[in-house]
mmCIF file of C-alpha atoms and ligand atoms in Angstrom:
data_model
loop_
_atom_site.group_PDB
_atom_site.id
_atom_site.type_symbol
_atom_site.label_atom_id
_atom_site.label_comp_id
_atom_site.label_asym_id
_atom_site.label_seq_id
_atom_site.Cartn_x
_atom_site.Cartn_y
_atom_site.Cartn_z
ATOM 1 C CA UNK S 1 7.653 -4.579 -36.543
ATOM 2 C CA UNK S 2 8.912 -4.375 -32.956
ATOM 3 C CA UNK S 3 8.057 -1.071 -32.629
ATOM 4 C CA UNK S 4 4.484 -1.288 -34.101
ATOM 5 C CA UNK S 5 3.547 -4.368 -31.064
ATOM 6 C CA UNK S 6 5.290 -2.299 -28.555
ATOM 7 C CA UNK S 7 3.315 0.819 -29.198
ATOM 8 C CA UNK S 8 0.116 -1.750 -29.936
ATOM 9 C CA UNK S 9 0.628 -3.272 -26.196
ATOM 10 C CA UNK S 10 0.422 0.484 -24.994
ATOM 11 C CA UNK S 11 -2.745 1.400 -27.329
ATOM 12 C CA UNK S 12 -4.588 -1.662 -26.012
ATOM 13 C CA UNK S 13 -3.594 -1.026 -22.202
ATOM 14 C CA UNK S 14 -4.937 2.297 -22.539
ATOM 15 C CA UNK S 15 -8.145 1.402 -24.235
ATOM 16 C CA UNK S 16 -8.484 -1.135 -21.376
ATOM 17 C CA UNK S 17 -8.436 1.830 -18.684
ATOM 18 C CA UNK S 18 -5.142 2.223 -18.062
ATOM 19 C CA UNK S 19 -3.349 5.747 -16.990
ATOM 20 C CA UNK S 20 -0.330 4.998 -18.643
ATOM 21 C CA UNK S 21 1.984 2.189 -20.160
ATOM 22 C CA UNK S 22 5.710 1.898 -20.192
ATOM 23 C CA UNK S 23 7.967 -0.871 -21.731
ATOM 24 C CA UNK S 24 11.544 -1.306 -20.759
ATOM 25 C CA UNK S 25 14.373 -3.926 -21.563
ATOM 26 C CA UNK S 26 15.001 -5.752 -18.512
ATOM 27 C CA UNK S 27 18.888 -4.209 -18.020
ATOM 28 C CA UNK S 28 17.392 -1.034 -17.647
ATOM 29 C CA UNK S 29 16.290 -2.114 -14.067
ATOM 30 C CA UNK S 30 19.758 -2.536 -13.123
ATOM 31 C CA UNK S 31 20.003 0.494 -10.959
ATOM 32 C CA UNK S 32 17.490 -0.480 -8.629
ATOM 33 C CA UNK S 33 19.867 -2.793 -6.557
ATOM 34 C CA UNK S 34 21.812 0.096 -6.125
ATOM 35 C CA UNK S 35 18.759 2.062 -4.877
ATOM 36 C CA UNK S 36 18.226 -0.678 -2.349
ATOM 37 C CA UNK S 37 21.766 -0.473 -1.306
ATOM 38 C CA UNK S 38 21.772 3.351 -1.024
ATOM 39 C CA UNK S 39 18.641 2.745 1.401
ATOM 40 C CA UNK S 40 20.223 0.392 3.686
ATOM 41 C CA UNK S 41 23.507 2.278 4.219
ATOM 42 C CA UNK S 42 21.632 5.481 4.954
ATOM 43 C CA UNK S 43 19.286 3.905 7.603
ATOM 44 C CA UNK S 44 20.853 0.674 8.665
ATOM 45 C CA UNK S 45 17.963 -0.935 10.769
ATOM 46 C CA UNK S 46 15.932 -0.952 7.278
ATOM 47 C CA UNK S 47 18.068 -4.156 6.284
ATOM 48 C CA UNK S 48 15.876 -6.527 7.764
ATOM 49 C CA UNK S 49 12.910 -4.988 5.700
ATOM 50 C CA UNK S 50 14.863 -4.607 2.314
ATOM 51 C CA UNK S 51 16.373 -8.148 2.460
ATOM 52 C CA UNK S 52 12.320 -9.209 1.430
ATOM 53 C CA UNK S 53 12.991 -6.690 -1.861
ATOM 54 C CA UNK S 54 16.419 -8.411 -2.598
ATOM 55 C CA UNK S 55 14.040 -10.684 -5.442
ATOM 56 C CA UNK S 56 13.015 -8.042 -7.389
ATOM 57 C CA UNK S 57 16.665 -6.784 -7.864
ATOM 58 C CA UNK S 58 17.283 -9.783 -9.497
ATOM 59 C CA UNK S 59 14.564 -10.589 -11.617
ATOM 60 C CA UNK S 60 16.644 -12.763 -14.311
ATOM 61 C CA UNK S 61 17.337 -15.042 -11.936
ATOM 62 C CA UNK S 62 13.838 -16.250 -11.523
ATOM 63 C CA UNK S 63 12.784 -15.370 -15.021
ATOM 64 C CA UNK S 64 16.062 -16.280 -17.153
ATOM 65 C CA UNK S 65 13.396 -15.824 -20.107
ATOM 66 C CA UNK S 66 12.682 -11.863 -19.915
ATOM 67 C CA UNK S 67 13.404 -9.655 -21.792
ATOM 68 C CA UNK S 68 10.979 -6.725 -21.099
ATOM 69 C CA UNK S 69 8.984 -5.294 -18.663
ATOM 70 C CA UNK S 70 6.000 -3.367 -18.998
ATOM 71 C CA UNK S 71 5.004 -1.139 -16.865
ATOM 72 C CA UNK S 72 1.482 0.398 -15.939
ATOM 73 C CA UNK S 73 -0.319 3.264 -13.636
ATOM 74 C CA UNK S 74 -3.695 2.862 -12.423
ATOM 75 C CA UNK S 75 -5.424 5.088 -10.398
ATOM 76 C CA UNK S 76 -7.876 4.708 -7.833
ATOM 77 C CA UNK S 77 -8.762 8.694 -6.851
ATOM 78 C CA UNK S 78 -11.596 8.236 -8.471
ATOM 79 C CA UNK S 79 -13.247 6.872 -5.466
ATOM 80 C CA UNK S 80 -15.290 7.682 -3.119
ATOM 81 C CA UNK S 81 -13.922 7.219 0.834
ATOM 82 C CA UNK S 82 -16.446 6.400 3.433
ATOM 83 C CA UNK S 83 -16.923 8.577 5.954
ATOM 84 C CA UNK S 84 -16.044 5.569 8.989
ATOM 85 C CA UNK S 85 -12.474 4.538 7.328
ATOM 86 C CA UNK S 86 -11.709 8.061 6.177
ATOM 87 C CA UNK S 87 -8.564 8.789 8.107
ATOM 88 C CA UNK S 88 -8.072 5.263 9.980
ATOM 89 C CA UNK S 89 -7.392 3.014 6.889
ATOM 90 C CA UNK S 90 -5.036 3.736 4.415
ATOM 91 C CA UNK S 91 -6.596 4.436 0.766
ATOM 92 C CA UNK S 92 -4.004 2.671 -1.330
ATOM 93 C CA UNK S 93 -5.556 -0.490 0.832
ATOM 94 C CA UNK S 94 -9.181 0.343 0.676
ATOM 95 C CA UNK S 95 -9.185 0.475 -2.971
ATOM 96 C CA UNK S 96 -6.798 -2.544 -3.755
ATOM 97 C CA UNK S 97 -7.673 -3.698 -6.872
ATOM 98 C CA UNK S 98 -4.709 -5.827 -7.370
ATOM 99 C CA UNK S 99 -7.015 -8.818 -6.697
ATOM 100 C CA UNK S 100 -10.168 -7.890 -6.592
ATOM 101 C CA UNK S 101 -11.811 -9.735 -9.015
ATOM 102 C CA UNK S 102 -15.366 -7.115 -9.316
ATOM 103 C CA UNK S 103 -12.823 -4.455 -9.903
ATOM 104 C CA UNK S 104 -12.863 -3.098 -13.463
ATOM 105 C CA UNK S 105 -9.103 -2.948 -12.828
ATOM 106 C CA UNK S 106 -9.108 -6.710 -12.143
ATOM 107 C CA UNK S 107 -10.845 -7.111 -14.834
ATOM 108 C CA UNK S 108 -8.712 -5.133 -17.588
ATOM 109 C CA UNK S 109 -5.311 -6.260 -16.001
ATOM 110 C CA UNK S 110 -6.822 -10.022 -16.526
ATOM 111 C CA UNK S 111 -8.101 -8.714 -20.305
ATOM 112 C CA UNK S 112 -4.080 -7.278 -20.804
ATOM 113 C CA UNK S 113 -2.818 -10.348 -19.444
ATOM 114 C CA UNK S 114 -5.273 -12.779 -22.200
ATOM 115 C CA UNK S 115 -4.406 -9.764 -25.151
ATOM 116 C CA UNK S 116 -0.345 -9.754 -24.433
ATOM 117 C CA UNK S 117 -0.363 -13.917 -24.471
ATOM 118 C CA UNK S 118 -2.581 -13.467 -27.765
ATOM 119 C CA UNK S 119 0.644 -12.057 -29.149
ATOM 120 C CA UNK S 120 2.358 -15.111 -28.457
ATOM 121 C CA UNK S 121 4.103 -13.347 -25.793
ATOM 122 C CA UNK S 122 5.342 -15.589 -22.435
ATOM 123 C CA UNK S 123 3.911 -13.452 -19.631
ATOM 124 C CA UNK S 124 4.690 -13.554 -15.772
ATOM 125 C CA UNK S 125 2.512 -11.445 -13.209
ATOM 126 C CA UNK S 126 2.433 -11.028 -9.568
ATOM 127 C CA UNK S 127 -0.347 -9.204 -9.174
ATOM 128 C CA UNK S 128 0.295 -8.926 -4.932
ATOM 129 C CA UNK S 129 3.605 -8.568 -5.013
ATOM 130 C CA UNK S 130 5.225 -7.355 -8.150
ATOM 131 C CA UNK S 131 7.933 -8.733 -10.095
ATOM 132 C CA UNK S 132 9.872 -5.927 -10.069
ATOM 133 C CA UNK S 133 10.531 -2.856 -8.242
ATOM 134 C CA UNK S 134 7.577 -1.111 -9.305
ATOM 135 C CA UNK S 135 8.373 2.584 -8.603
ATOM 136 C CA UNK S 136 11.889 2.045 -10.808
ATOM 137 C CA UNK S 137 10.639 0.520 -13.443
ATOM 138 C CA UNK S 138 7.760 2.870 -13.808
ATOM 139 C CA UNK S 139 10.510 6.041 -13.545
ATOM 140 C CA UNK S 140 12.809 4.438 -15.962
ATOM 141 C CA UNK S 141 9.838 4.026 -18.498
ATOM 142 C CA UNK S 142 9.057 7.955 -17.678
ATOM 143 C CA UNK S 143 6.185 7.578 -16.224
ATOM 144 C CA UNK S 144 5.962 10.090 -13.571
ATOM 145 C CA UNK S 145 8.174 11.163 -10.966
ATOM 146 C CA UNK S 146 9.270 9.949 -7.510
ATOM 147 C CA UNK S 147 8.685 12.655 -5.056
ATOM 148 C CA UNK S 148 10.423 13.463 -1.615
ATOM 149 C CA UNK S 149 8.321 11.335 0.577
ATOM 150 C CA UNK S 150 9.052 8.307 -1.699
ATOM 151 C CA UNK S 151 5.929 7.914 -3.606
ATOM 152 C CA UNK S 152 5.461 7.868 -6.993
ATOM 153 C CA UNK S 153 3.475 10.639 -8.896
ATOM 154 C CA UNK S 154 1.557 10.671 -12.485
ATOM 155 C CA UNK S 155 -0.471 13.687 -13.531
ATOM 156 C CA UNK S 156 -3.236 12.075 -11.006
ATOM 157 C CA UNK S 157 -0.433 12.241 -8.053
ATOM 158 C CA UNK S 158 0.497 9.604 -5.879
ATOM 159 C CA UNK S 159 -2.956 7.693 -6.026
ATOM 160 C CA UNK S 160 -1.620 4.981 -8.442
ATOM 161 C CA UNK S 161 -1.040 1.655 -8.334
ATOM 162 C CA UNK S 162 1.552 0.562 -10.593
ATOM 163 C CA UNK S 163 1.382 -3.092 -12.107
ATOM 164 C CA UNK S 164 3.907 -4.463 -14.237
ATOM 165 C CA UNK S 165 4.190 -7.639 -16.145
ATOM 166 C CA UNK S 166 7.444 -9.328 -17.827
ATOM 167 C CA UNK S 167 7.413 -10.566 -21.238
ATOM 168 C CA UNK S 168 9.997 -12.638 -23.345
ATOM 169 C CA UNK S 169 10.326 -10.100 -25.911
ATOM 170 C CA UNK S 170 12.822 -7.137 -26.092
ATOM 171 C CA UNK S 171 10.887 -4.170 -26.231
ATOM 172 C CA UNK S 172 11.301 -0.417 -25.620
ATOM 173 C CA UNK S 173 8.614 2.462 -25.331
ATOM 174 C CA UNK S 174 9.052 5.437 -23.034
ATOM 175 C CA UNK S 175 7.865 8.252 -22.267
ATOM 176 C CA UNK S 176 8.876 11.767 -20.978
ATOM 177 C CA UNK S 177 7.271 12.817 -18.002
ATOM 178 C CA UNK S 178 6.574 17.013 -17.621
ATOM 179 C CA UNK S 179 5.893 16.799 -13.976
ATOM 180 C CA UNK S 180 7.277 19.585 -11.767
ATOM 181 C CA UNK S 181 10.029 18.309 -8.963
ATOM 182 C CA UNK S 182 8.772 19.219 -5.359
ATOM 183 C CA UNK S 183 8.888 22.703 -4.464
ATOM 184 C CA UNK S 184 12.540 23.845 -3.461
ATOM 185 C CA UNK S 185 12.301 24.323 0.266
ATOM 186 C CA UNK S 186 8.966 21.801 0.834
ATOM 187 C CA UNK S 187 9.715 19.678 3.493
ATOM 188 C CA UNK S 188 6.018 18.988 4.258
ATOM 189 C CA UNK S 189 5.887 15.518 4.543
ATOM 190 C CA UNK S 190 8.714 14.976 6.694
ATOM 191 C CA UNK S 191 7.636 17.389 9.103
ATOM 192 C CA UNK S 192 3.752 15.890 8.794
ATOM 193 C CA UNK S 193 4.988 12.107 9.354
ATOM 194 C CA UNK S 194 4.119 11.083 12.675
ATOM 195 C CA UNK S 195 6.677 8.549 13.891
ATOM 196 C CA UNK S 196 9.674 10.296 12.119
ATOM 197 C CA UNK S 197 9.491 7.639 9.700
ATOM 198 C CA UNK S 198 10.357 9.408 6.425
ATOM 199 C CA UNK S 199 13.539 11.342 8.245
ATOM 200 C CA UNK S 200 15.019 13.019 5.277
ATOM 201 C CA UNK S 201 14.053 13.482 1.667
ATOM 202 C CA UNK S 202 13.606 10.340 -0.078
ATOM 203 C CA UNK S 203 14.690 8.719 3.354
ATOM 204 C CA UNK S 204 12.825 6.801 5.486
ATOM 205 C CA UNK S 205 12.861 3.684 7.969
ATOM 206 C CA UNK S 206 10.228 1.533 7.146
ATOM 207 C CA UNK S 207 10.012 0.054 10.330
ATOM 208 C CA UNK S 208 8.802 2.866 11.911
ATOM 209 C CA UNK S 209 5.838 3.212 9.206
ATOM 210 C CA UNK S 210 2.215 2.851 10.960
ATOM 211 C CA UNK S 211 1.523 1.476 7.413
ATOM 212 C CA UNK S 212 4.018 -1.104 8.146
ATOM 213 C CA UNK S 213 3.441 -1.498 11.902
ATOM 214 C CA UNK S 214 -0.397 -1.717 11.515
ATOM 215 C CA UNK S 215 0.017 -3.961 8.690
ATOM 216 C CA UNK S 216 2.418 -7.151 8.100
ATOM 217 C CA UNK S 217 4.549 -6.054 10.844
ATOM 218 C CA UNK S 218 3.845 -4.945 14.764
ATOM 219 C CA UNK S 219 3.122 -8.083 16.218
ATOM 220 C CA UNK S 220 3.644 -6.149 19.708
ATOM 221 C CA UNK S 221 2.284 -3.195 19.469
ATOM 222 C CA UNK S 222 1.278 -3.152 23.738
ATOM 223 C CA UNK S 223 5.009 -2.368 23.749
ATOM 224 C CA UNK S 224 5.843 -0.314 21.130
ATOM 225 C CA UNK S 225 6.752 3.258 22.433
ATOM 226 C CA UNK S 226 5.894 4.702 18.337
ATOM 227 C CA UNK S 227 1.786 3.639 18.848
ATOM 228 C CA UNK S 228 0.566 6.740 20.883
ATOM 229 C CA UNK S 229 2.084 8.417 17.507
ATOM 230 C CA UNK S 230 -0.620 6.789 15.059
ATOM 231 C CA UNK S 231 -3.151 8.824 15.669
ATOM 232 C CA UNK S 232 -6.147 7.900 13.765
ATOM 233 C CA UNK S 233 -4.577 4.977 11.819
ATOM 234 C CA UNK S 234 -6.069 1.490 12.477
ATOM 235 C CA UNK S 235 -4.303 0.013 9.194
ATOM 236 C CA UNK S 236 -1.613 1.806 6.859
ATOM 237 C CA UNK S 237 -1.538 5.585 6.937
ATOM 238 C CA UNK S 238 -1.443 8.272 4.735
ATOM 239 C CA UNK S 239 -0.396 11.570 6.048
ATOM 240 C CA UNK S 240 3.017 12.132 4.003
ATOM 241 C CA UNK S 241 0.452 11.829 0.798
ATOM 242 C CA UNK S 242 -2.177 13.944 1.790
ATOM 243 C CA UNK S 243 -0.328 17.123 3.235
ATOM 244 C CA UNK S 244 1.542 16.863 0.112
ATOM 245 C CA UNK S 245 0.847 20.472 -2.424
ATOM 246 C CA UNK S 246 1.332 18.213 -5.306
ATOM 247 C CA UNK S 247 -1.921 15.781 -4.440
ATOM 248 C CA UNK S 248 -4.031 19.063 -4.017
ATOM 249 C CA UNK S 249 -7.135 18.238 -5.663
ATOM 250 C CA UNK S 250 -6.128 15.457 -7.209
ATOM 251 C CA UNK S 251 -8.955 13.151 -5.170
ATOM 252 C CA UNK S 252 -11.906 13.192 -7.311
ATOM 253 C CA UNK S 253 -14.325 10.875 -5.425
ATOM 254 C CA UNK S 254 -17.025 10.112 -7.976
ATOM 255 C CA UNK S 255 -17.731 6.425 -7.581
ATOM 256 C CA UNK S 256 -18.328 4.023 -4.765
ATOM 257 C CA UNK S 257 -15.949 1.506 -5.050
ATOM 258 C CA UNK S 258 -17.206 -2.357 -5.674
ATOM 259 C CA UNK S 259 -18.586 -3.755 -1.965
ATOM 260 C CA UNK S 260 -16.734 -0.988 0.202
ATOM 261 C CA UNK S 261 -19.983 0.742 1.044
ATOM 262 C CA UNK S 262 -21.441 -2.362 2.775
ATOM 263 C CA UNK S 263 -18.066 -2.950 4.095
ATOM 264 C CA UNK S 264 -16.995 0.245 6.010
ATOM 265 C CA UNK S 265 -19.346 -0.033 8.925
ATOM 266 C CA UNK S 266 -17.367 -3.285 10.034
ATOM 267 C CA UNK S 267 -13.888 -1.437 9.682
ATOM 268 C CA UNK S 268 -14.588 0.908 12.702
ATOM 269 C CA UNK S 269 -12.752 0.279 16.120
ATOM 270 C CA UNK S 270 -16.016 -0.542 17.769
ATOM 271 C CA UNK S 271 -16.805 -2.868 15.165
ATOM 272 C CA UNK S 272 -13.503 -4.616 14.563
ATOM 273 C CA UNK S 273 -13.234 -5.362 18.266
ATOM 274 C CA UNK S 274 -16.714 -6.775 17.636
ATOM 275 C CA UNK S 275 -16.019 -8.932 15.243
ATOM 276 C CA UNK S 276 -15.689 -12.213 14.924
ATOM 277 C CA UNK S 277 -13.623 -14.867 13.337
ATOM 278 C CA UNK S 278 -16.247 -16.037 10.535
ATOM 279 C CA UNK S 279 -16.786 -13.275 8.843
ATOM 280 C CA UNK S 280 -13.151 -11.623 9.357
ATOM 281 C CA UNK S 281 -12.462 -14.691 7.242
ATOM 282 C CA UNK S 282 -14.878 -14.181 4.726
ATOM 283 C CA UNK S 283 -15.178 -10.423 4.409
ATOM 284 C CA UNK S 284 -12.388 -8.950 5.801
ATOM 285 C CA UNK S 285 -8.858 -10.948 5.198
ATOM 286 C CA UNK S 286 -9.841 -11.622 1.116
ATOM 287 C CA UNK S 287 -9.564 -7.577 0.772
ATOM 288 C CA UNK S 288 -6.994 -6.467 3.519
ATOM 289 C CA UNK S 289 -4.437 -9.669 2.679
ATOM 290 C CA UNK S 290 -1.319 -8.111 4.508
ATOM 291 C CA UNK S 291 -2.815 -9.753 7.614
ATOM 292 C CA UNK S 292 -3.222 -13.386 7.173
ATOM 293 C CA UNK S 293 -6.735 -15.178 7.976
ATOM 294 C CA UNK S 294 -5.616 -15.894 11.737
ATOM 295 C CA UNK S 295 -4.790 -12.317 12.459
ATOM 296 C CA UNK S 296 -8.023 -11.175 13.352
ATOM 297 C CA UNK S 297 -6.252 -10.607 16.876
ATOM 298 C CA UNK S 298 -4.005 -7.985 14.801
ATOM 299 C CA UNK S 299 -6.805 -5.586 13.836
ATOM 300 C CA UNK S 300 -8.478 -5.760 17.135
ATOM 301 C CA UNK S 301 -4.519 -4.729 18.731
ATOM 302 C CA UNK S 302 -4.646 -1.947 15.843
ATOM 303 C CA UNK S 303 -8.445 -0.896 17.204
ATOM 304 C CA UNK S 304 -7.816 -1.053 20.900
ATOM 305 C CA UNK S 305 -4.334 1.243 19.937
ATOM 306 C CA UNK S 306 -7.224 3.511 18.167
ATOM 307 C CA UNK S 307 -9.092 3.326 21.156
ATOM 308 C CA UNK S 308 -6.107 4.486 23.692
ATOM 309 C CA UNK S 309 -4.936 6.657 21.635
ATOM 310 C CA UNK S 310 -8.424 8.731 21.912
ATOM 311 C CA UNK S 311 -10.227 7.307 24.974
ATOM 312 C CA UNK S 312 -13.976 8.915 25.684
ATOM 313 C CA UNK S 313 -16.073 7.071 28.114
ATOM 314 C CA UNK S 314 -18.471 5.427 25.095
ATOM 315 C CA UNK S 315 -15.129 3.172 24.725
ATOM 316 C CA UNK S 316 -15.067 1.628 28.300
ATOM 317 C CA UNK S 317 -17.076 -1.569 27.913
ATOM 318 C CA UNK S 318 -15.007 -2.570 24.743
ATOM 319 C CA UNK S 319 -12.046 -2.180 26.818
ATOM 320 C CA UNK S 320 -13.207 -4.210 29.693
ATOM 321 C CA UNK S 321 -14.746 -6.909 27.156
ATOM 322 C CA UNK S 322 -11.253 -6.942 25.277
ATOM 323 C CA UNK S 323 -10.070 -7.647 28.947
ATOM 324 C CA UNK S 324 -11.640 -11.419 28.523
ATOM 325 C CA UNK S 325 -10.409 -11.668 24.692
ATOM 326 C CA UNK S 326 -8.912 -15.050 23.880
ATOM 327 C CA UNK S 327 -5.821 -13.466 22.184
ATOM 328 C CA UNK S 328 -3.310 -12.631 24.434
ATOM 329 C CA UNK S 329 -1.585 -9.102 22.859
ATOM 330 C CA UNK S 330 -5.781 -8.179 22.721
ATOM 331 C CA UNK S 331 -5.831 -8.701 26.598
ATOM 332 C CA UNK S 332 -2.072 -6.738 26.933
ATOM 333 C CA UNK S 333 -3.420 -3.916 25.263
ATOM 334 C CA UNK S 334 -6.711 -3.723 27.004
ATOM 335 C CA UNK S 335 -4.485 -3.629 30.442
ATOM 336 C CA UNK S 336 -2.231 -1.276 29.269
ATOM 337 C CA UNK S 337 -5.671 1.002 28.664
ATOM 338 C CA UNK S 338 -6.823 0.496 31.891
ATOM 339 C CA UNK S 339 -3.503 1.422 33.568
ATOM 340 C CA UNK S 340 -3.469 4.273 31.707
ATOM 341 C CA UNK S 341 -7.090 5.873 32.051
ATOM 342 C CA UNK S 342 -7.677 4.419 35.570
ATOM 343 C CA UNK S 343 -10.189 2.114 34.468
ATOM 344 C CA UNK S 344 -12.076 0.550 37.253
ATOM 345 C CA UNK S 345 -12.452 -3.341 36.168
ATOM 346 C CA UNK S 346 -14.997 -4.645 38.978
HETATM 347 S S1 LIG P 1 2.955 6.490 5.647
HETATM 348 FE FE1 LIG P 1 2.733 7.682 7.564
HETATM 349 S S2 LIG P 1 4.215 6.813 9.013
HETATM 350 FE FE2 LIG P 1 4.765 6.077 6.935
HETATM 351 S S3 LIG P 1 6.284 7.532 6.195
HETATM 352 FE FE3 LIG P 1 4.305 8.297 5.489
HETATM 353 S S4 LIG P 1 3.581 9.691 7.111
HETATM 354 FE FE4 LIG P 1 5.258 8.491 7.949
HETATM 355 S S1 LIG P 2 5.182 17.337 0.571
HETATM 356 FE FE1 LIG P 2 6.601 18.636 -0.625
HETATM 357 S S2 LIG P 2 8.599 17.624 -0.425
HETATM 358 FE FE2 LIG P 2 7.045 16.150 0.193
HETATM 359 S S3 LIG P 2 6.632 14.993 -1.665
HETATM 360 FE FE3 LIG P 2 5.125 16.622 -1.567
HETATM 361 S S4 LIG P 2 6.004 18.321 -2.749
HETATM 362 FE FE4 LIG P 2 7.655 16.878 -2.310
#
């Protein structure tokens, strides 16, 4: 009986669209404080960072009731990346459909959400978030594989999101993943990260991520030595994923994702810096949520680092407009250009 609704959840998921569906009793996630602990003692400064993880190492306290987890891949290579973010926003971020509601992802994790409480299952979802470490669960249920540079992999490589959602019902389906480890001596994405982020295998300080500096965290980038390292990146980054062998070919680019085509021309550095508060609001915060609806300032900091980062002439006016912006770190970083090109201001 138990047996036939767990491996009914998983038929269903996968009928939805789903890559892949895992269920695990909730002990099985006991390792991943562990994990967490294992990642602060090898690079200290990450403490701050990991403290913000500490909930989902302890789901039960939060949801005494669960007794499972199950635990999904989706992914998103099938999608097409414009030609104006390709390179300067990360893809995991331009094809969020954790809460995009004209996603067909949306849509089927709503549909497994309505199935799994048609069971008379209690269900708990945090669709931005997670409720538990995502990566762990999804390698305990044999899913895929956790590679080197810390990302998980399925047979579509690391372009998955993972979703998970805890039920009060003890329930057990795995599978056994055939994936390859890395390549002995590949060191790729170490070497490839740009701010010596990822340090080691399976080691990295997330602090010194541009997907974490461009995104919920680098509120003063004007004085952070690490930005002349982002290169291209205006928010999140993805170099340690695409030098990696095992995502060769794995981006298959066939559809335009919901609204992104419309969208992308607004996402450039020009355009961001020429944006204004209104629409940010209405078009841009809803998708890209790691910045809040008042950090419009943010982006335009992340553009004019773009900007410095590869001045050409065509960039000057910006610069000297940003000069008169109304948010202050805007106006630092505009200076900071101009001291280091020799703008002339009059
Ligand atoms: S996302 Fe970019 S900065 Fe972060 S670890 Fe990977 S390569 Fe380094
Ligand atoms: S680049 Fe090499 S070491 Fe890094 S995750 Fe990919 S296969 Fe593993």
């Amino acid at each position: 009986m138990i047996e036939s609704i767990a491996l009914s959840i998983k038929q269903k998921a996968l009928e939805l669209g789903y890559e892949k569906c895992g269920i695990i009793p909730i002990p099985m996630l006991d390792g991943y404080q562990e994990k967490l602990e294992e990642r602060v003692k090898n690079v200290p400064d990450s403490g701050v960072f990991y403290k913000g993880q500490q909930r989902l190492a302890h789901v039960q306290e939060e949801f005494p009731w669960a007794k499972s987890v199950i635990i999904l891949t989706v992914p998103y290579s099938k999608y097409h990346v414009p030609e104006n973010v390709s390179g300067h926003i990360g893809k995991s971020y331009l094809f969020d459909v954790r809460i995009d509601e004209n996603t067909t992802e949306y849509q089927q994790s709503r549909q497994l959400e309505l199935y799994l409480q048609s069971l008379g299952l209690k269900v708990e979802i945090n669709r931005k978030f997670g409720v538990v470490g995502m990566r762990w669960a999804a390698l305990q249920a044999g899913l895929g594989i956790i590679r080197r540079n810390n990302f998980f992999y399925t047979e579509s490589g690391s372009w998955v999101h993972l979703e998970a959602f805890l039920i009060d019902m003890e329930l057990e389906l795995k599978s056994n993943t055939t994936l390859p480890p890395c390549p002995k001596n590949c060191d790729r994405c170490i070497k490839a990260c740009p701010t010596a982020s990822l340090c080691n295998a399976y080691t990295m300080n997330p602090l010194r991520c541009i997907s974490f500096l461009t995104t919920f965290g680098g509120r003063n980038l004007p004085q952070e030595p690490m930005a002349e390292n982002f290169g291209e990146w205006i928010y999140g980054c993805d170099v340690c994923q695409d030098v990696c062998p095992m995502n060769h070919k794995k981006w298959a680019a066939q559809e335009a994702f919901p609204g992104l085509t419309e969208l992308a021309p607004s996402l450039t550095a020009e355009a961001l810096l020429n944006m204004g508060e209104d629409f940010y609001r209405d078009k841009v915060q809803p998708k890209f949520f790691y910045l809040t609806a008042d950090e419009l300032w943010k982006w335009k900091v992340n553009a004019l680092n773009y900007i410095k980062n590869h001045y050409q002439e065509q960039y000057r006016q910006l610069v000297l407009d940003a000069l008169e912006s109304p948010y202050p770190k805007v106006r630092e970083m505009a200076e900071s250009i101009c001291v280091l090109y020799s703008i002339d201001k009059n």
